[in-house]
Tab-separated table of C-alpha atoms and ligand atoms in Angstrom:
chain	number	residue	atom	x	y	z
A	1	UNK	CA	136.495	-2.960	-166.408
A	2	UNK	CA	139.639	-4.686	-166.618
A	3	UNK	CA	140.137	-7.251	-163.914
A	4	UNK	CA	142.972	-8.617	-162.019
A	5	UNK	CA	144.032	-12.211	-162.975
A	6	UNK	CA	141.892	-14.203	-160.634
A	7	UNK	CA	140.674	-17.715	-161.245
A	8	UNK	CA	136.822	-18.002	-161.002
A	9	UNK	CA	137.377	-21.109	-158.741
A	10	UNK	CA	139.320	-19.266	-156.003
A	11	UNK	CA	137.350	-19.538	-152.780
A	12	UNK	CA	137.897	-15.990	-152.411
A	13	UNK	CA	137.130	-14.982	-155.808
A	14	UNK	CA	133.773	-12.336	-155.512
A	15	UNK	CA	135.919	-10.881	-152.520
A	16	UNK	CA	138.915	-10.172	-154.391
A	17	UNK	CA	137.617	-8.766	-157.330
A	18	UNK	CA	135.650	-6.447	-155.150
A	19	UNK	CA	138.646	-5.538	-153.322
A	20	UNK	CA	140.116	-4.794	-157.181
A	21	UNK	CA	137.053	-2.494	-157.902
A	22	UNK	CA	137.720	-0.147	-154.693
A	23	UNK	CA	141.574	-0.013	-155.833
A	24	UNK	CA	140.791	1.015	-159.172
A	25	UNK	CA	138.408	3.237	-157.721
A	26	UNK	CA	141.046	5.291	-155.920
A	27	UNK	CA	143.492	5.148	-159.140
A	28	UNK	CA	140.286	6.739	-161.402
A	29	UNK	CA	139.475	9.297	-158.552
A	30	UNK	CA	136.309	8.014	-157.771
A	31	UNK	CA	137.115	6.540	-154.523
A	32	UNK	CA	138.709	7.916	-151.345
A	33	UNK	CA	141.709	6.438	-149.551
A	34	UNK	CA	139.231	6.066	-146.356
A	35	UNK	CA	137.112	3.766	-148.694
A	36	UNK	CA	139.656	1.259	-148.797
A	37	UNK	CA	139.235	1.079	-145.051
A	38	UNK	CA	135.629	1.047	-145.174
A	39	UNK	CA	135.964	-1.621	-147.741
A	40	UNK	CA	138.080	-3.677	-145.158
A	41	UNK	CA	135.661	-3.657	-142.334
A	42	UNK	CA	132.879	-4.655	-144.588
A	43	UNK	CA	134.667	-7.524	-145.514
A	44	UNK	CA	135.367	-9.002	-142.181
A	45	UNK	CA	131.394	-8.618	-141.604
A	46	UNK	CA	130.651	-10.195	-144.913
A	47	UNK	CA	133.081	-12.969	-143.761
A	48	UNK	CA	131.090	-13.377	-140.893
A	49	UNK	CA	127.691	-13.334	-142.320
A	50	UNK	CA	128.943	-16.352	-144.818
A	51	UNK	CA	129.463	-14.175	-147.806
A	52	UNK	CA	125.953	-14.666	-148.732
A	53	UNK	CA	122.410	-12.569	-148.420
A	54	UNK	CA	120.794	-14.018	-145.492
A	55	UNK	CA	117.000	-14.307	-145.292
A	56	UNK	CA	116.445	-11.434	-143.471
A	57	UNK	CA	118.262	-9.570	-145.745
A	58	UNK	CA	116.429	-10.764	-148.653
A	59	UNK	CA	112.882	-9.691	-146.731
A	60	UNK	CA	114.234	-6.361	-146.352
A	61	UNK	CA	115.338	-5.591	-149.642
A	62	UNK	CA	111.893	-6.670	-151.095
A	63	UNK	CA	110.759	-3.733	-148.443
A	64	UNK	CA	113.140	-1.557	-149.651
A	65	UNK	CA	111.991	-2.221	-153.351
A	66	UNK	CA	108.248	-1.337	-152.050
A	67	UNK	CA	109.494	2.036	-150.469
A	68	UNK	CA	111.027	2.790	-153.558
A	69	UNK	CA	108.116	2.100	-155.561
A	70	UNK	CA	105.717	3.550	-153.370
A	71	UNK	CA	107.781	7.012	-152.899
A	72	UNK	CA	106.424	10.299	-154.465
A	73	UNK	CA	110.364	11.292	-154.771
A	74	UNK	CA	113.147	8.644	-154.214
A	75	UNK	CA	116.705	9.277	-154.212
A	76	UNK	CA	119.686	6.919	-154.439
A	77	UNK	CA	122.805	8.090	-152.850
A	78	UNK	CA	125.838	7.487	-154.477
A	79	UNK	CA	129.503	7.573	-152.574
A	80	UNK	CA	132.691	7.000	-153.876
A	81	UNK	CA	132.623	3.179	-152.652
A	82	UNK	CA	129.135	2.658	-154.051
A	83	UNK	CA	130.378	4.106	-157.570
A	84	UNK	CA	133.404	1.662	-157.791
A	85	UNK	CA	131.705	-1.193	-156.655
A	86	UNK	CA	128.117	-1.338	-158.724
A	87	UNK	CA	127.781	1.948	-160.915
A	88	UNK	CA	125.649	-0.031	-163.545
A	89	UNK	CA	123.643	-2.042	-160.974
A	90	UNK	CA	122.712	1.352	-159.318
A	91	UNK	CA	121.763	3.095	-162.615
A	92	UNK	CA	119.257	-0.047	-163.231
A	93	UNK	CA	117.878	0.313	-159.600
A	94	UNK	CA	116.904	4.001	-160.444
A	95	UNK	CA	115.292	3.024	-163.664
A	96	UNK	CA	113.625	0.015	-162.141
A	97	UNK	CA	111.960	2.066	-159.586
A	98	UNK	CA	112.080	5.845	-161.103
A	99	UNK	CA	114.420	7.096	-158.485
A	100	UNK	CA	117.079	9.978	-159.105
A	101	UNK	CA	120.652	8.982	-158.598
A	102	UNK	CA	122.692	11.935	-156.062
A	103	UNK	CA	126.370	11.761	-155.621
A	104	UNK	CA	126.684	12.261	-151.947
A	105	UNK	CA	129.863	12.178	-150.600
A	106	UNK	CA	131.355	12.102	-146.873
A	107	UNK	CA	134.768	13.588	-148.039
A	108	UNK	CA	133.318	15.802	-150.429
A	109	UNK	CA	135.907	17.369	-153.216
A	110	UNK	CA	134.665	18.652	-156.353
A	111	UNK	CA	136.982	16.837	-158.516
A	112	UNK	CA	135.737	13.670	-157.225
A	113	UNK	CA	132.178	14.900	-157.120
A	114	UNK	CA	132.518	15.401	-161.041
A	115	UNK	CA	134.661	12.446	-161.415
A	116	UNK	CA	131.620	10.188	-160.070
A	117	UNK	CA	128.826	12.196	-161.975
A	118	UNK	CA	130.966	11.218	-165.473
A	119	UNK	CA	131.589	7.661	-164.361
A	120	UNK	CA	127.624	6.802	-163.757
A	121	UNK	CA	126.896	8.736	-166.978
A	122	UNK	CA	129.256	6.086	-168.856
A	123	UNK	CA	127.122	3.393	-167.202
A	124	UNK	CA	124.012	4.658	-168.727
A	125	UNK	CA	122.998	7.237	-165.966
A	126	UNK	CA	121.085	10.191	-167.822
A	127	UNK	CA	120.517	12.614	-164.925
A	128	UNK	CA	123.088	12.895	-161.799
A	129	UNK	CA	121.976	15.184	-159.168
A	130	UNK	CA	124.456	16.550	-156.364
A	131	UNK	CA	126.701	18.956	-157.906
A	132	UNK	CA	124.299	22.123	-157.174
A	133	UNK	CA	124.300	21.514	-153.934
A	134	UNK	CA	121.936	24.249	-153.037
A	135	UNK	CA	120.210	22.252	-150.032
A	136	UNK	CA	121.610	21.508	-146.526
A	137	UNK	CA	121.326	18.408	-143.985
A	138	UNK	CA	120.372	20.211	-140.524
A	139	UNK	CA	122.970	19.586	-137.941
A	140	UNK	CA	125.814	18.893	-139.788
A	141	UNK	CA	128.819	20.843	-140.722
A	142	UNK	CA	128.937	22.720	-143.841
A	143	UNK	CA	130.781	20.534	-146.283
A	144	UNK	CA	128.968	17.355	-144.987
A	145	UNK	CA	125.575	18.881	-145.030
A	146	UNK	CA	125.243	19.517	-148.545
A	147	UNK	CA	122.805	17.935	-151.058
A	148	UNK	CA	120.675	19.098	-153.796
A	149	UNK	CA	117.408	21.211	-152.820
A	150	UNK	CA	115.394	19.191	-155.316
A	151	UNK	CA	117.448	15.716	-154.751
A	152	UNK	CA	117.933	14.610	-151.231
A	153	UNK	CA	116.729	17.754	-149.870
A	154	UNK	CA	113.222	17.014	-150.755
A	155	UNK	CA	113.146	13.211	-151.060
A	156	UNK	CA	110.619	11.260	-148.849
A	157	UNK	CA	112.744	7.930	-149.624
A	158	UNK	CA	116.475	7.632	-149.674
A	159	UNK	CA	118.524	4.784	-150.238
A	160	UNK	CA	121.892	5.519	-148.561
A	161	UNK	CA	124.494	2.441	-149.335
A	162	UNK	CA	127.641	2.702	-146.900
A	163	UNK	CA	126.671	6.044	-145.013
A	164	UNK	CA	128.465	7.663	-142.353
A	165	UNK	CA	126.776	7.225	-139.019
A	166	UNK	CA	126.425	11.053	-138.216
A	167	UNK	CA	124.752	11.660	-141.688
A	168	UNK	CA	122.417	8.667	-141.399
A	169	UNK	CA	121.287	9.900	-138.098
A	170	UNK	CA	120.272	13.901	-139.369
A	171	UNK	CA	118.724	12.201	-142.511
A	172	UNK	CA	116.602	10.298	-140.252
A	173	UNK	CA	115.921	13.359	-138.162
A	174	UNK	CA	114.692	15.015	-141.059
A	175	UNK	CA	112.146	12.415	-141.283
A	176	UNK	CA	113.181	10.891	-144.229
A	177	UNK	CA	112.479	6.890	-144.939
A	178	UNK	CA	115.767	5.960	-144.896
A	179	UNK	CA	117.028	2.544	-146.304
A	180	UNK	CA	120.584	1.817	-145.482
A	181	UNK	CA	122.611	-1.153	-146.820
A	182	UNK	CA	125.631	-1.933	-144.188
A	183	UNK	CA	127.096	-4.763	-143.471
A	184	UNK	CA	127.644	-3.880	-139.947
A	185	UNK	CA	124.339	-4.616	-138.022
A	186	UNK	CA	125.533	-2.349	-135.085
A	187	UNK	CA	126.297	0.712	-136.906
A	188	UNK	CA	124.842	3.884	-136.208
A	189	UNK	CA	123.501	3.940	-139.846
A	190	UNK	CA	121.930	0.469	-139.587
A	191	UNK	CA	120.257	1.505	-136.415
A	192	UNK	CA	118.926	4.719	-137.531
A	193	UNK	CA	117.520	3.287	-140.455
A	194	UNK	CA	113.932	2.858	-141.361
A	195	UNK	CA	114.876	-0.323	-143.601
A	196	UNK	CA	118.486	-1.679	-142.606
A	197	UNK	CA	119.709	-4.022	-145.192
A	198	UNK	CA	122.324	-6.176	-143.522
A	199	UNK	CA	124.210	-7.168	-146.733
A	200	UNK	CA	127.249	-6.503	-149.386
A	201	UNK	CA	126.027	-3.531	-151.543
A	202	UNK	CA	126.999	-5.853	-154.635
A	203	UNK	CA	124.301	-8.315	-153.846
A	204	UNK	CA	121.887	-6.274	-152.358
A	205	UNK	CA	121.682	-3.661	-155.095
A	206	UNK	CA	120.673	-6.237	-157.906
A	207	UNK	CA	118.545	-8.191	-155.566
A	208	UNK	CA	116.557	-4.621	-154.650
A	209	UNK	CA	116.276	-4.281	-158.497
A	210	UNK	CA	114.878	-7.859	-158.902
A	211	UNK	CA	112.245	-7.437	-155.996
A	212	UNK	CA	111.411	-3.731	-157.887
A	213	UNK	CA	110.811	-5.835	-161.313
A	214	UNK	CA	108.663	-8.673	-159.520
A	215	UNK	CA	106.377	-6.041	-157.725
A	216	UNK	CA	106.112	-3.615	-160.936
A	217	UNK	CA	102.514	-4.881	-160.861
A	218	UNK	CA	101.367	-4.995	-157.228
A	219	UNK	CA	99.058	-2.413	-156.377
A	220	UNK	CA	99.482	0.474	-153.703
A	221	UNK	CA	97.464	-1.736	-150.873
A	222	UNK	CA	99.988	-4.507	-151.717
A	223	UNK	CA	103.353	-2.510	-151.274
A	224	UNK	CA	101.923	-0.799	-148.314
A	225	UNK	CA	101.073	-4.246	-146.493
A	226	UNK	CA	104.806	-5.257	-147.611
A	227	UNK	CA	106.205	-2.025	-146.058
A	228	UNK	CA	103.775	-2.494	-142.808
A	229	UNK	CA	104.878	-5.983	-142.268
A	230	UNK	CA	108.520	-4.980	-141.736
A	231	UNK	CA	109.941	-4.946	-137.947
A	232	UNK	CA	113.481	-3.199	-138.515
A	233	UNK	CA	115.170	-4.197	-134.757
A	234	UNK	CA	114.066	-8.132	-135.810
A	235	UNK	CA	116.263	-7.699	-139.019
A	236	UNK	CA	118.934	-6.177	-137.325
A	237	UNK	CA	118.681	-9.111	-134.581
A	238	UNK	CA	118.607	-11.920	-137.043
A	239	UNK	CA	121.870	-10.653	-138.720
A	240	UNK	CA	123.772	-10.435	-135.491
A	241	UNK	CA	122.579	-13.656	-134.428
A	242	UNK	CA	123.990	-15.133	-137.783
A	243	UNK	CA	127.261	-13.398	-136.924
A	244	UNK	CA	127.275	-15.139	-133.667
A	245	UNK	CA	126.673	-18.346	-134.905
A	246	UNK	CA	128.529	-18.735	-138.010
A	247	UNK	CA	128.502	-22.743	-138.120
A	248	UNK	CA	124.986	-23.132	-138.006
B	1	PTJ	O1	133.386	8.444	-150.502
B	1	PTJ	P1	132.744	9.247	-149.498
B	1	PTJ	O2	133.804	10.085	-149.061
B	1	PTJ	O3	131.251	9.609	-149.323
B	1	PTJ	O4	133.259	8.208	-148.289
B	1	PTJ	C1	132.816	6.695	-148.173
B	1	PTJ	C2	133.094	5.776	-147.032
B	1	PTJ	C3	132.340	4.560	-146.994
B	1	PTJ	C4	134.464	5.867	-146.880
B	1	PTJ	C5	132.850	6.727	-145.805
B	1	PTJ	O5	131.077	6.883	-145.860
B	1	PTJ	C6	133.195	6.210	-144.717
B	1	PTJ	O6	133.954	6.276	-143.865
B	1	PTJ	O7	132.134	4.953	-144.186
B	1	PTJ	P2	132.483	4.521	-142.899
B	1	PTJ	O8	132.231	5.023	-141.622
B	1	PTJ	O9	133.696	3.649	-142.835
B	1	PTJ	O10	131.322	3.300	-142.833
B	1	PTJ	C7	131.340	2.301	-143.553
B	1	PTJ	C8	130.100	1.277	-143.197
B	1	PTJ	O11	130.174	0.490	-144.780
B	1	PTJ	C9	131.003	0.119	-142.291
B	1	PTJ	O12	130.045	-0.147	-141.378
B	1	PTJ	C10	131.035	-1.204	-143.163
B	1	PTJ	O13	130.909	-2.068	-142.667
B	1	PTJ	C11	130.169	-1.084	-144.199
B	1	PTJ	N1	130.753	-1.363	-145.468
B	1	PTJ	C12	131.910	-1.445	-146.330
B	1	PTJ	N2	131.809	-2.004	-147.465
B	1	PTJ	C13	130.372	-2.726	-147.801
B	1	PTJ	C14	129.636	-2.277	-146.805
B	1	PTJ	N3	128.405	-2.322	-146.769
B	1	PTJ	C15	127.838	-3.149	-147.636
B	1	PTJ	N4	128.539	-3.425	-148.735
B	1	PTJ	C16	129.666	-3.260	-148.917
B	1	PTJ	N5	130.344	-3.670	-149.772
């Protein structure tokens, strides 16, 4: 990927690089223009979190890895921002956990669906779901409800990074174990998650993969113990506390 001329010593190097990837995603027909706005909101929360993976987020990322390894049918949901920011990283996470990849858009257009699927294949994905759209999420309007029946439709565990609140709630209503990556601990998506991961997607995804590799030999009992120990309310509270006490 061609990058802008940003010196690595720049104090906001990561943030500027991320912003550039989203801009490039729009130019490539992958990311929606609303994705630029979502990025800006995310940056503000990341700044307040200190632009690092806080300990409670690292713990949530380990729990997410345990859920993905323990799932019968896990799916990683990819939207326009996720595809632009971490295409190769999502493919690696799918490989490390045996999860499927599904393109799942808030502002669905066939063109963007296909561009994203192709972009993921260029980054090593073998199979990309989402284009069949023969399943529906109950309670949502037609376009926003579309999923693949053999993908998110029948998944028991779904990783939904940067999900819109309505859809996150509707997936939770379906009884799915929802792993949400969102920098805003007060968002409806984060609050409806089984495992809210309050971290930047670009740090969260490689870290979930690292945890999954570390846990690859763990027994079912060990994975279940990690899952059962998790308290989602405490994770949201810890992130909110960090935001409110930036200088501590
Ligand atoms: O590609 P599409 O059509 O599926 O659209 C994707 C977006 C993200 C535009 C759409 O789902 C949307 O409008 O989302 P929202 O409602 O703006 O929510 C985005 C949430 O993600 C906000 O709470 C942001 O704080 C958060 N966010 C933004 N960037 C990141 C992030 N969280 C984690 N990592 C980020 N890099």
